[in-house]
Amino acid sequence: MHFYCFFITHKQTGTGYIDYYLLHSLTQNNYAKFDKFHLWDFVREEKEKGRIRHIGFSFHGGPELLDKLLTDHPETEFVQLQLNYADWEDPRVQARANYEVARRHGMPIVVMEPVKGGKLANPPEEVKRMFDAVRPGASYASWAMRFVAQLEGVRTVLSGMSNMEQLQDNLDTMMDFRPLDEEETEAVRRAQKVFNESKEIPCTSCHYCTGGCPEQIPIPEIFDIMNRRTTTGQAEKAEEDYGALTDQSRKASACIACGQCETVCPQQIKVMDELKLCAAALEE
């Protein structure tokens, strides 16, 4: 669990305050601890002192819990949600349902994972063909960014970028922004169906699971190999990649089922079950 405290000075920030401060990653498994350790009291007090301008929280849970938190904590001024077209109807993420709860509360929204850890910048070939037929030459990331940026109540879209090309693509998308038209919206609906039917493990490689893994299993890397095996059907290549990976780290079968990984996974993945499937498929 991640708790963040801070001591702000004029020397450190040049202002002496933080504009937007969020409590990090509230989930069904941990939200009660934020009250137990008086973290809501902490941020309220810091706001009263002028060291926080706006209080919010990032969230990885279901709509019932989100409604409870926003009802119980009217001091909340914004919420950060995982929203993207692939997760819109995913029963694990419940992106649409969470979005609708936030809107009922009139809550400004900051979007995280708009490109789903980069997966929507390189979607399945079937999705690429759908998008190319409608907007030839448009980047696949731009489709994802436009889907969330057009939503009512969205104030900011946070996009991870690893090179100048990605930065320029995002700038081009947002500086000349236009919502999806009817034909584009239909293409996204068809893309959502492809993702809903996908058998891939929905891991975004955040690595929250690995920090506390007592066996130090490289869970996201194993899941990536398994996903490539699923999408390409190249079992021999997957086993080769898995062998190279586990020459330097622990295998999926080393899992002792402690459950630490599942308590912190923002994607609500049944990690222990998936590791068993990976071991069965990739290990001799």
PDB file of C-alpha atoms in Angstrom:
ATOM      1  CA  MET A   1       0.000   0.000   0.000  1.00  0.00           C
ATOM      2  CA  HIS A   2       1.276   3.445  -0.886  1.00  0.00           C
ATOM      3  CA  PHE A   3       0.909   6.415   1.451  1.00  0.00           C
ATOM      4  CA  TYR A   4       2.460   9.734   0.508  1.00  0.00           C
ATOM      5  CA  CYS A   5       3.315  12.501   2.932  1.00  0.00           C
ATOM      6  CA  PHE A   6       5.165  15.672   2.062  1.00  0.00           C
ATOM      7  CA  PHE A   7       6.883  18.645   3.569  1.00  0.00           C
ATOM      8  CA  ILE A   8       6.757  21.574   1.172  1.00  0.00           C
ATOM      9  CA  THR A   9       9.100  24.497   1.258  1.00  0.00           C
ATOM     10  CA  HIS A  10       9.391  27.526  -0.960  1.00  0.00           C
ATOM     11  CA  LYS A  11      12.888  26.351  -1.843  1.00  0.00           C
ATOM     12  CA  GLN A  12      11.650  22.968  -3.091  1.00  0.00           C
ATOM     13  CA  THR A  13       8.695  24.118  -5.184  1.00  0.00           C
ATOM     14  CA  GLY A  14       9.002  27.855  -5.508  1.00  0.00           C
ATOM     15  CA  THR A  15       5.359  28.124  -4.424  1.00  0.00           C
ATOM     16  CA  GLY A  16       4.973  26.411  -1.062  1.00  0.00           C
ATOM     17  CA  TYR A  17       1.878  24.491  -2.157  1.00  0.00           C
ATOM     18  CA  ILE A  18       0.638  21.697  -4.429  1.00  0.00           C
ATOM     19  CA  ASP A  19      -2.229  22.511  -6.792  1.00  0.00           C
ATOM     20  CA  TYR A  20      -3.683  19.012  -7.086  1.00  0.00           C
ATOM     21  CA  TYR A  21      -2.876  16.371  -4.476  1.00  0.00           C
ATOM     22  CA  LEU A  22      -4.336  12.887  -4.647  1.00  0.00           C
ATOM     23  CA  LEU A  23      -4.489   9.966  -2.292  1.00  0.00           C
ATOM     24  CA  HIS A  24      -3.074   7.098  -4.292  1.00  0.00           C
ATOM     25  CA  SER A  25      -4.835   4.008  -5.619  1.00  0.00           C
ATOM     26  CA  LEU A  26      -7.870   3.443  -3.424  1.00  0.00           C
ATOM     27  CA  THR A  27      -9.264  -0.066  -3.878  1.00  0.00           C
ATOM     28  CA  GLN A  28     -11.718  -2.416  -2.199  1.00  0.00           C
ATOM     29  CA  ASN A  29      -8.780  -3.984  -0.368  1.00  0.00           C
ATOM     30  CA  ASN A  30      -7.273  -0.837   1.105  1.00  0.00           C
ATOM     31  CA  TYR A  31      -9.770   2.030   1.291  1.00  0.00           C
ATOM     32  CA  ALA A  32     -10.545   1.500   4.991  1.00  0.00           C
ATOM     33  CA  LYS A  33      -6.885   2.064   5.867  1.00  0.00           C
ATOM     34  CA  PHE A  34      -7.079   5.605   4.570  1.00  0.00           C
ATOM     35  CA  ASP A  35      -9.519   6.318   7.398  1.00  0.00           C
ATOM     36  CA  LYS A  36      -7.647   4.167   9.916  1.00  0.00           C
ATOM     37  CA  PHE A  37      -4.442   6.141   9.376  1.00  0.00           C
ATOM     38  CA  HIS A  38      -6.297   9.496   9.195  1.00  0.00           C
ATOM     39  CA  LEU A  39      -5.134  10.298   5.675  1.00  0.00           C
ATOM     40  CA  TRP A  40      -8.331  12.118   4.803  1.00  0.00           C
ATOM     41  CA  ASP A  41      -7.797  14.229   7.916  1.00  0.00           C
ATOM     42  CA  PHE A  42      -4.220  14.846   6.804  1.00  0.00           C
ATOM     43  CA  VAL A  43      -5.130  16.234   3.393  1.00  0.00           C
ATOM     44  CA  ARG A  44      -7.931  18.365   4.844  1.00  0.00           C
ATOM     45  CA  GLU A  45      -5.518  19.853   7.359  1.00  0.00           C
ATOM     46  CA  GLU A  46      -2.914  20.515   4.661  1.00  0.00           C
ATOM     47  CA  LYS A  47      -5.553  22.284   2.591  1.00  0.00           C
ATOM     48  CA  GLU A  48      -6.526  24.424   5.562  1.00  0.00           C
ATOM     49  CA  LYS A  49      -2.857  25.404   5.896  1.00  0.00           C
ATOM     50  CA  GLY A  50      -2.798  26.403   2.225  1.00  0.00           C
ATOM     51  CA  ARG A  51      -0.333  23.689   1.232  1.00  0.00           C
ATOM     52  CA  ILE A  52      -2.873  21.837  -0.908  1.00  0.00           C
ATOM     53  CA  ARG A  53      -5.235  23.646  -3.259  1.00  0.00           C
ATOM     54  CA  HIS A  54      -7.366  20.705  -4.467  1.00  0.00           C
ATOM     55  CA  ILE A  55      -7.918  17.251  -2.885  1.00  0.00           C
ATOM     56  CA  GLY A  56      -8.550  14.131  -4.946  1.00  0.00           C
ATOM     57  CA  PHE A  57      -7.837  10.429  -5.177  1.00  0.00           C
ATOM     58  CA  SER A  58      -6.940   7.836  -7.783  1.00  0.00           C
ATOM     59  CA  PHE A  59      -9.207   4.819  -7.875  1.00  0.00           C
ATOM     60  CA  HIS A  60      -9.100   1.165  -8.885  1.00  0.00           C
ATOM     61  CA  GLY A  61     -12.337  -0.403  -7.773  1.00  0.00           C
ATOM     62  CA  GLY A  62     -16.007  -0.769  -8.598  1.00  0.00           C
ATOM     63  CA  PRO A  63     -18.803   1.797  -8.927  1.00  0.00           C
ATOM     64  CA  GLU A  64     -20.411   0.971  -5.560  1.00  0.00           C
ATOM     65  CA  LEU A  65     -17.199   1.771  -3.704  1.00  0.00           C
ATOM     66  CA  LEU A  66     -16.609   4.901  -5.774  1.00  0.00           C
ATOM     67  CA  ASP A  67     -20.099   6.140  -4.940  1.00  0.00           C
ATOM     68  CA  LYS A  68     -19.465   5.474  -1.241  1.00  0.00           C
ATOM     69  CA  LEU A  69     -16.154   7.350  -1.237  1.00  0.00           C
ATOM     70  CA  LEU A  70     -17.545  10.364  -3.055  1.00  0.00           C
ATOM     71  CA  THR A  71     -20.545  10.426  -0.716  1.00  0.00           C
ATOM     72  CA  ASP A  72     -18.510  10.003   2.465  1.00  0.00           C
ATOM     73  CA  HIS A  73     -15.841  12.509   1.436  1.00  0.00           C
ATOM     74  CA  PRO A  74     -17.439  15.645  -0.008  1.00  0.00           C
ATOM     75  CA  GLU A  75     -14.068  17.370   0.350  1.00  0.00           C
ATOM     76  CA  THR A  76     -12.994  15.478  -2.792  1.00  0.00           C
ATOM     77  CA  GLU A  77     -12.584  17.901  -5.702  1.00  0.00           C
ATOM     78  CA  PHE A  78     -11.427  15.540  -8.463  1.00  0.00           C
ATOM     79  CA  VAL A  79     -11.019  11.839  -9.092  1.00  0.00           C
ATOM     80  CA  GLN A  80      -8.510   9.973 -11.241  1.00  0.00           C
ATOM     81  CA  LEU A  81     -10.008   6.998 -13.093  1.00  0.00           C
ATOM     82  CA  GLN A  82      -8.747   4.359 -15.496  1.00  0.00           C
ATOM     83  CA  LEU A  83     -10.712   5.086 -18.654  1.00  0.00           C
ATOM     84  CA  ASN A  84     -10.140   3.804 -22.177  1.00  0.00           C
ATOM     85  CA  TYR A  85     -12.260   2.257 -24.882  1.00  0.00           C
ATOM     86  CA  ALA A  86     -10.937  -1.279 -24.293  1.00  0.00           C
ATOM     87  CA  ASP A  87     -11.893  -1.243 -20.596  1.00  0.00           C
ATOM     88  CA  TRP A  88     -15.176   0.576 -21.110  1.00  0.00           C
ATOM     89  CA  GLU A  89     -17.321  -2.526 -20.508  1.00  0.00           C
ATOM     90  CA  ASP A  90     -14.666  -4.786 -18.937  1.00  0.00           C
ATOM     91  CA  PRO A  91     -16.277  -6.321 -15.801  1.00  0.00           C
ATOM     92  CA  ARG A  92     -12.957  -6.177 -13.954  1.00  0.00           C
ATOM     93  CA  VAL A  93     -12.297  -2.471 -14.533  1.00  0.00           C
ATOM     94  CA  GLN A  94     -15.900  -1.212 -14.983  1.00  0.00           C
ATOM     95  CA  ALA A  95     -14.667   1.957 -16.628  1.00  0.00           C
ATOM     96  CA  ARG A  96     -18.030   3.143 -17.954  1.00  0.00           C
ATOM     97  CA  ALA A  97     -19.821   2.477 -14.655  1.00  0.00           C
ATOM     98  CA  ASN A  98     -17.151   4.352 -12.685  1.00  0.00           C
ATOM     99  CA  TYR A  99     -17.299   7.246 -15.125  1.00  0.00           C
ATOM    100  CA  GLU A 100     -21.067   7.470 -14.726  1.00  0.00           C
ATOM    101  CA  VAL A 101     -20.789   7.506 -10.921  1.00  0.00           C
ATOM    102  CA  ALA A 102     -18.266  10.348 -11.085  1.00  0.00           C
ATOM    103  CA  ARG A 103     -20.555  12.320 -13.388  1.00  0.00           C
ATOM    104  CA  ARG A 104     -23.558  11.819 -11.078  1.00  0.00           C
ATOM    105  CA  HIS A 105     -21.478  13.438  -8.353  1.00  0.00           C
ATOM    106  CA  GLY A 106     -20.449  16.223 -10.727  1.00  0.00           C
ATOM    107  CA  MET A 107     -16.838  15.248 -10.157  1.00  0.00           C
ATOM    108  CA  PRO A 108     -14.080  16.502 -12.492  1.00  0.00           C
ATOM    109  CA  ILE A 109     -12.136  13.545 -13.888  1.00  0.00           C
ATOM    110  CA  VAL A 110      -8.459  12.987 -14.560  1.00  0.00           C
ATOM    111  CA  VAL A 111      -7.961  10.044 -16.915  1.00  0.00           C
ATOM    112  CA  MET A 112      -5.199   7.504 -16.373  1.00  0.00           C
ATOM    113  CA  GLU A 113      -4.359   4.587 -18.663  1.00  0.00           C
ATOM    114  CA  PRO A 114      -6.029   6.160 -21.737  1.00  0.00           C
ATOM    115  CA  VAL A 115      -3.828   3.995 -23.976  1.00  0.00           C
ATOM    116  CA  LYS A 116      -3.903   1.049 -21.518  1.00  0.00           C
ATOM    117  CA  GLY A 117      -0.190   0.850 -20.810  1.00  0.00           C
ATOM    118  CA  GLY A 118       0.594   1.294 -24.511  1.00  0.00           C
ATOM    119  CA  LYS A 119      -1.580  -1.616 -25.635  1.00  0.00           C
ATOM    120  CA  LEU A 120      -3.941   0.659 -27.571  1.00  0.00           C
ATOM    121  CA  ALA A 121      -1.033   2.236 -29.419  1.00  0.00           C
ATOM    122  CA  ASN A 122      -0.447  -1.193 -30.959  1.00  0.00           C
ATOM    123  CA  PRO A 123      -3.835  -2.916 -30.924  1.00  0.00           C
ATOM    124  CA  PRO A 124      -4.684  -6.291 -32.498  1.00  0.00           C
ATOM    125  CA  GLU A 125      -4.404  -6.442 -36.281  1.00  0.00           C
ATOM    126  CA  GLU A 126      -8.174  -6.680 -36.634  1.00  0.00           C
ATOM    127  CA  VAL A 127      -8.581  -3.380 -34.787  1.00  0.00           C
ATOM    128  CA  LYS A 128      -5.850  -1.751 -36.871  1.00  0.00           C
ATOM    129  CA  ARG A 129      -7.691  -2.701 -40.046  1.00  0.00           C
ATOM    130  CA  MET A 130     -10.940  -1.253 -38.699  1.00  0.00           C
ATOM    131  CA  PHE A 131      -9.333   2.065 -37.806  1.00  0.00           C
ATOM    132  CA  ASP A 132      -7.260   2.297 -40.992  1.00  0.00           C
ATOM    133  CA  ALA A 133     -10.382   1.849 -43.093  1.00  0.00           C
ATOM    134  CA  VAL A 134     -11.975   4.892 -41.451  1.00  0.00           C
ATOM    135  CA  ARG A 135      -8.984   7.215 -40.877  1.00  0.00           C
ATOM    136  CA  PRO A 136      -5.951   6.095 -42.885  1.00  0.00           C
ATOM    137  CA  GLY A 137      -2.713   7.350 -41.405  1.00  0.00           C
ATOM    138  CA  ALA A 138      -4.090   8.272 -37.981  1.00  0.00           C
ATOM    139  CA  SER A 139      -2.080   6.846 -35.106  1.00  0.00           C
ATOM    140  CA  TYR A 140      -3.801   4.175 -33.058  1.00  0.00           C
ATOM    141  CA  ALA A 141      -2.920   6.072 -29.879  1.00  0.00           C
ATOM    142  CA  SER A 142      -4.825   9.092 -31.194  1.00  0.00           C
ATOM    143  CA  TRP A 143      -8.011   7.022 -31.405  1.00  0.00           C
ATOM    144  CA  ALA A 144      -7.638   6.126 -27.733  1.00  0.00           C
ATOM    145  CA  MET A 145      -6.839   9.680 -26.675  1.00  0.00           C
ATOM    146  CA  ARG A 146      -9.781  11.155 -28.554  1.00  0.00           C
ATOM    147  CA  PHE A 147     -12.199   8.605 -27.099  1.00  0.00           C
ATOM    148  CA  VAL A 148     -11.545   9.713 -23.523  1.00  0.00           C
ATOM    149  CA  ALA A 149     -10.793  13.399 -24.130  1.00  0.00           C
ATOM    150  CA  GLN A 150     -14.258  13.929 -25.616  1.00  0.00           C
ATOM    151  CA  LEU A 151     -16.051  12.643 -22.519  1.00  0.00           C
ATOM    152  CA  GLU A 152     -17.995  15.225 -20.528  1.00  0.00           C
ATOM    153  CA  GLY A 153     -16.296  16.105 -17.253  1.00  0.00           C
ATOM    154  CA  VAL A 154     -12.804  15.033 -18.284  1.00  0.00           C
ATOM    155  CA  ARG A 155     -10.341  17.757 -17.295  1.00  0.00           C
ATOM    156  CA  THR A 156      -7.003  16.072 -18.012  1.00  0.00           C
ATOM    157  CA  VAL A 157      -5.805  12.997 -19.905  1.00  0.00           C
ATOM    158  CA  LEU A 158      -2.556  11.537 -18.584  1.00  0.00           C
ATOM    159  CA  SER A 159      -0.584   9.736 -21.252  1.00  0.00           C
ATOM    160  CA  GLY A 160       2.727   7.975 -20.729  1.00  0.00           C
ATOM    161  CA  MET A 161       5.254   8.787 -23.453  1.00  0.00           C
ATOM    162  CA  SER A 162       8.709   7.307 -24.001  1.00  0.00           C
ATOM    163  CA  ASN A 163      10.019   9.212 -27.010  1.00  0.00           C
ATOM    164  CA  MET A 164       9.602  12.455 -28.950  1.00  0.00           C
ATOM    165  CA  GLU A 165       7.468  10.810 -31.633  1.00  0.00           C
ATOM    166  CA  GLN A 166       4.858   9.824 -29.044  1.00  0.00           C
ATOM    167  CA  LEU A 167       4.989  13.282 -27.501  1.00  0.00           C
ATOM    168  CA  GLN A 168       4.435  14.915 -30.890  1.00  0.00           C
ATOM    169  CA  ASP A 169       1.576  12.553 -31.695  1.00  0.00           C
ATOM    170  CA  ASN A 170      -0.202  13.471 -28.457  1.00  0.00           C
ATOM    171  CA  LEU A 171       0.384  17.165 -29.061  1.00  0.00           C
ATOM    172  CA  ASP A 172      -1.009  16.911 -32.593  1.00  0.00           C
ATOM    173  CA  THR A 173      -4.065  15.060 -31.293  1.00  0.00           C
ATOM    174  CA  MET A 174      -4.879  17.526 -28.546  1.00  0.00           C
ATOM    175  CA  MET A 175      -3.895  20.822 -30.194  1.00  0.00           C
ATOM    176  CA  ASP A 176      -6.161  20.131 -33.151  1.00  0.00           C
ATOM    177  CA  PHE A 177      -8.680  18.193 -31.087  1.00  0.00           C
ATOM    178  CA  ARG A 178     -11.971  17.009 -32.458  1.00  0.00           C
ATOM    179  CA  PRO A 179     -14.390  14.471 -30.983  1.00  0.00           C
ATOM    180  CA  LEU A 180     -15.051  11.165 -32.696  1.00  0.00           C
ATOM    181  CA  ASP A 181     -17.649  11.447 -35.433  1.00  0.00           C
ATOM    182  CA  GLU A 182     -20.393   8.896 -36.012  1.00  0.00           C
ATOM    183  CA  GLU A 183     -18.332   6.656 -38.285  1.00  0.00           C
ATOM    184  CA  GLU A 184     -15.354   6.736 -35.928  1.00  0.00           C
ATOM    185  CA  THR A 185     -17.565   5.982 -32.949  1.00  0.00           C
ATOM    186  CA  GLU A 186     -18.910   2.907 -34.716  1.00  0.00           C
ATOM    187  CA  ALA A 187     -15.343   1.767 -35.452  1.00  0.00           C
ATOM    188  CA  VAL A 188     -14.508   2.088 -31.755  1.00  0.00           C
ATOM    189  CA  ARG A 189     -17.591   0.055 -30.841  1.00  0.00           C
ATOM    190  CA  ARG A 190     -16.380  -2.737 -33.112  1.00  0.00           C
ATOM    191  CA  ALA A 191     -12.893  -2.476 -31.618  1.00  0.00           C
ATOM    192  CA  GLN A 192     -14.372  -2.789 -28.137  1.00  0.00           C
ATOM    193  CA  LYS A 193     -16.006  -6.041 -29.173  1.00  0.00           C
ATOM    194  CA  VAL A 194     -12.630  -7.408 -30.265  1.00  0.00           C
ATOM    195  CA  PHE A 195     -11.103  -6.534 -26.895  1.00  0.00           C
ATOM    196  CA  ASN A 196     -14.101  -7.927 -24.994  1.00  0.00           C
ATOM    197  CA  GLU A 197     -13.605 -11.258 -26.733  1.00  0.00           C
ATOM    198  CA  SER A 198      -9.835 -11.286 -26.209  1.00  0.00           C
ATOM    199  CA  LYS A 199      -8.288 -14.031 -24.091  1.00  0.00           C
ATOM    200  CA  GLU A 200      -5.202 -11.965 -23.289  1.00  0.00           C
ATOM    201  CA  ILE A 201      -4.261 -11.278 -19.681  1.00  0.00           C
ATOM    202  CA  PRO A 202      -5.106  -7.561 -19.190  1.00  0.00           C
ATOM    203  CA  CYS A 203      -1.771  -6.668 -17.565  1.00  0.00           C
ATOM    204  CA  THR A 204      -0.437  -3.136 -18.114  1.00  0.00           C
ATOM    205  CA  SER A 205       3.020  -3.841 -16.627  1.00  0.00           C
ATOM    206  CA  CYS A 206       2.637  -1.412 -13.730  1.00  0.00           C
ATOM    207  CA  HIS A 207       4.779  -3.792 -11.620  1.00  0.00           C
ATOM    208  CA  TYR A 208       2.803  -3.158  -8.432  1.00  0.00           C
ATOM    209  CA  CYS A 209       2.686  -6.944  -8.035  1.00  0.00           C
ATOM    210  CA  THR A 210       6.429  -7.499  -8.196  1.00  0.00           C
ATOM    211  CA  GLY A 211       7.456  -5.091  -5.442  1.00  0.00           C
ATOM    212  CA  GLY A 212       6.092  -7.332  -2.692  1.00  0.00           C
ATOM    213  CA  CYS A 213       6.428 -10.741  -4.342  1.00  0.00           C
ATOM    214  CA  PRO A 214       8.392 -12.921  -1.879  1.00  0.00           C
ATOM    215  CA  GLU A 215       9.585 -15.136  -4.740  1.00  0.00           C
ATOM    216  CA  GLN A 216      10.515 -12.163  -6.965  1.00  0.00           C
ATOM    217  CA  ILE A 217       8.646 -13.634  -9.925  1.00  0.00           C
ATOM    218  CA  PRO A 218       8.676 -11.314 -12.996  1.00  0.00           C
ATOM    219  CA  ILE A 219       4.901 -11.475 -13.323  1.00  0.00           C
ATOM    220  CA  PRO A 220       4.314  -8.802 -16.012  1.00  0.00           C
ATOM    221  CA  GLU A 221       7.073 -10.200 -18.228  1.00  0.00           C
ATOM    222  CA  ILE A 222       5.642 -13.717 -17.938  1.00  0.00           C
ATOM    223  CA  PHE A 223       2.174 -12.425 -18.770  1.00  0.00           C
ATOM    224  CA  ASP A 224       3.568 -10.584 -21.803  1.00  0.00           C
ATOM    225  CA  ILE A 225       5.101 -13.808 -23.130  1.00  0.00           C
ATOM    226  CA  MET A 226       1.849 -15.668 -22.502  1.00  0.00           C
ATOM    227  CA  ASN A 227      -0.138 -12.978 -24.323  1.00  0.00           C
ATOM    228  CA  ARG A 228       2.158 -13.149 -27.327  1.00  0.00           C
ATOM    229  CA  ARG A 229       1.707 -16.930 -27.337  1.00  0.00           C
ATOM    230  CA  THR A 230      -2.065 -16.441 -27.243  1.00  0.00           C
ATOM    231  CA  THR A 231      -2.201 -13.868 -30.039  1.00  0.00           C
ATOM    232  CA  THR A 232       0.398 -15.388 -32.392  1.00  0.00           C
ATOM    233  CA  GLY A 233       0.015 -19.075 -31.634  1.00  0.00           C
ATOM    234  CA  GLN A 234       3.810 -19.403 -31.651  1.00  0.00           C
ATOM    235  CA  ALA A 235       4.163 -21.796 -28.727  1.00  0.00           C
ATOM    236  CA  GLU A 236       7.772 -22.732 -29.471  1.00  0.00           C
ATOM    237  CA  LYS A 237       8.895 -19.077 -29.597  1.00  0.00           C
ATOM    238  CA  ALA A 238       7.026 -18.343 -26.350  1.00  0.00           C
ATOM    239  CA  GLU A 239       8.733 -21.249 -24.593  1.00  0.00           C
ATOM    240  CA  GLU A 240      12.090 -20.021 -25.874  1.00  0.00           C
ATOM    241  CA  ASP A 241      11.434 -16.487 -24.591  1.00  0.00           C
ATOM    242  CA  TYR A 242      10.199 -17.866 -21.293  1.00  0.00           C
ATOM    243  CA  GLY A 243      13.325 -19.964 -20.903  1.00  0.00           C
ATOM    244  CA  ALA A 244      15.523 -16.930 -21.517  1.00  0.00           C
ATOM    245  CA  LEU A 245      13.544 -14.875 -18.998  1.00  0.00           C
ATOM    246  CA  THR A 246      13.557 -17.494 -16.261  1.00  0.00           C
ATOM    247  CA  ASP A 247      17.245 -18.221 -16.668  1.00  0.00           C
ATOM    248  CA  GLN A 248      17.676 -14.966 -14.744  1.00  0.00           C
ATOM    249  CA  SER A 249      14.542 -15.037 -12.575  1.00  0.00           C
ATOM    250  CA  ARG A 250      11.949 -17.291 -10.954  1.00  0.00           C
ATOM    251  CA  LYS A 251       9.413 -19.298 -12.936  1.00  0.00           C
ATOM    252  CA  ALA A 252       5.646 -18.980 -12.730  1.00  0.00           C
ATOM    253  CA  SER A 253       5.542 -22.301 -10.878  1.00  0.00           C
ATOM    254  CA  ALA A 254       7.518 -20.745  -8.017  1.00  0.00           C
ATOM    255  CA  CYS A 255       4.366 -18.905  -6.904  1.00  0.00           C
ATOM    256  CA  ILE A 256       3.502 -19.775  -3.287  1.00  0.00           C
ATOM    257  CA  ALA A 257      -0.031 -18.337  -3.576  1.00  0.00           C
ATOM    258  CA  CYS A 258       0.475 -15.721  -0.858  1.00  0.00           C
ATOM    259  CA  GLY A 259      -1.978 -13.422  -2.658  1.00  0.00           C
ATOM    260  CA  GLN A 260       0.036 -10.215  -2.217  1.00  0.00           C
ATOM    261  CA  CYS A 261      -0.056  -9.581  -5.949  1.00  0.00           C
ATOM    262  CA  GLU A 262      -3.831  -9.721  -6.160  1.00  0.00           C
ATOM    263  CA  THR A 263      -4.345  -7.218  -3.358  1.00  0.00           C
ATOM    264  CA  VAL A 264      -2.429  -4.519  -5.252  1.00  0.00           C
ATOM    265  CA  CYS A 265      -3.284  -5.294  -8.891  1.00  0.00           C
ATOM    266  CA  PRO A 266      -5.165  -2.280 -10.316  1.00  0.00           C
ATOM    267  CA  GLN A 267      -6.531  -4.440 -13.135  1.00  0.00           C
ATOM    268  CA  GLN A 268      -8.166  -6.880 -10.705  1.00  0.00           C
ATOM    269  CA  ILE A 269      -6.350  -9.801 -12.365  1.00  0.00           C
ATOM    270  CA  LYS A 270      -6.547 -13.211 -10.677  1.00  0.00           C
ATOM    271  CA  VAL A 271      -2.760 -13.343 -10.767  1.00  0.00           C
ATOM    272  CA  MET A 272      -2.309 -16.654  -8.981  1.00  0.00           C
ATOM    273  CA  ASP A 273      -4.669 -18.466 -11.355  1.00  0.00           C
ATOM    274  CA  GLU A 274      -3.005 -16.888 -14.379  1.00  0.00           C
ATOM    275  CA  LEU A 275       0.449 -17.927 -13.164  1.00  0.00           C
ATOM    276  CA  LYS A 276      -0.748 -21.526 -12.894  1.00  0.00           C
ATOM    277  CA  LEU A 277      -1.955 -21.370 -16.508  1.00  0.00           C
ATOM    278  CA  CYS A 278       1.341 -19.820 -17.597  1.00  0.00           C
ATOM    279  CA  ALA A 279       3.310 -22.553 -15.867  1.00  0.00           C
ATOM    280  CA  ALA A 280       1.211 -25.239 -17.513  1.00  0.00           C
ATOM    281  CA  ALA A 281       1.629 -23.694 -20.951  1.00  0.00           C
ATOM    282  CA  LEU A 282       5.253 -22.563 -20.828  1.00  0.00           C
ATOM    283  CA  GLU A 283       7.050 -25.025 -18.591  1.00  0.00           C
ATOM    284  CA  GLU A 284       7.868 -28.596 -19.501  1.00  0.00           C
TER     285      GLU A 284
END
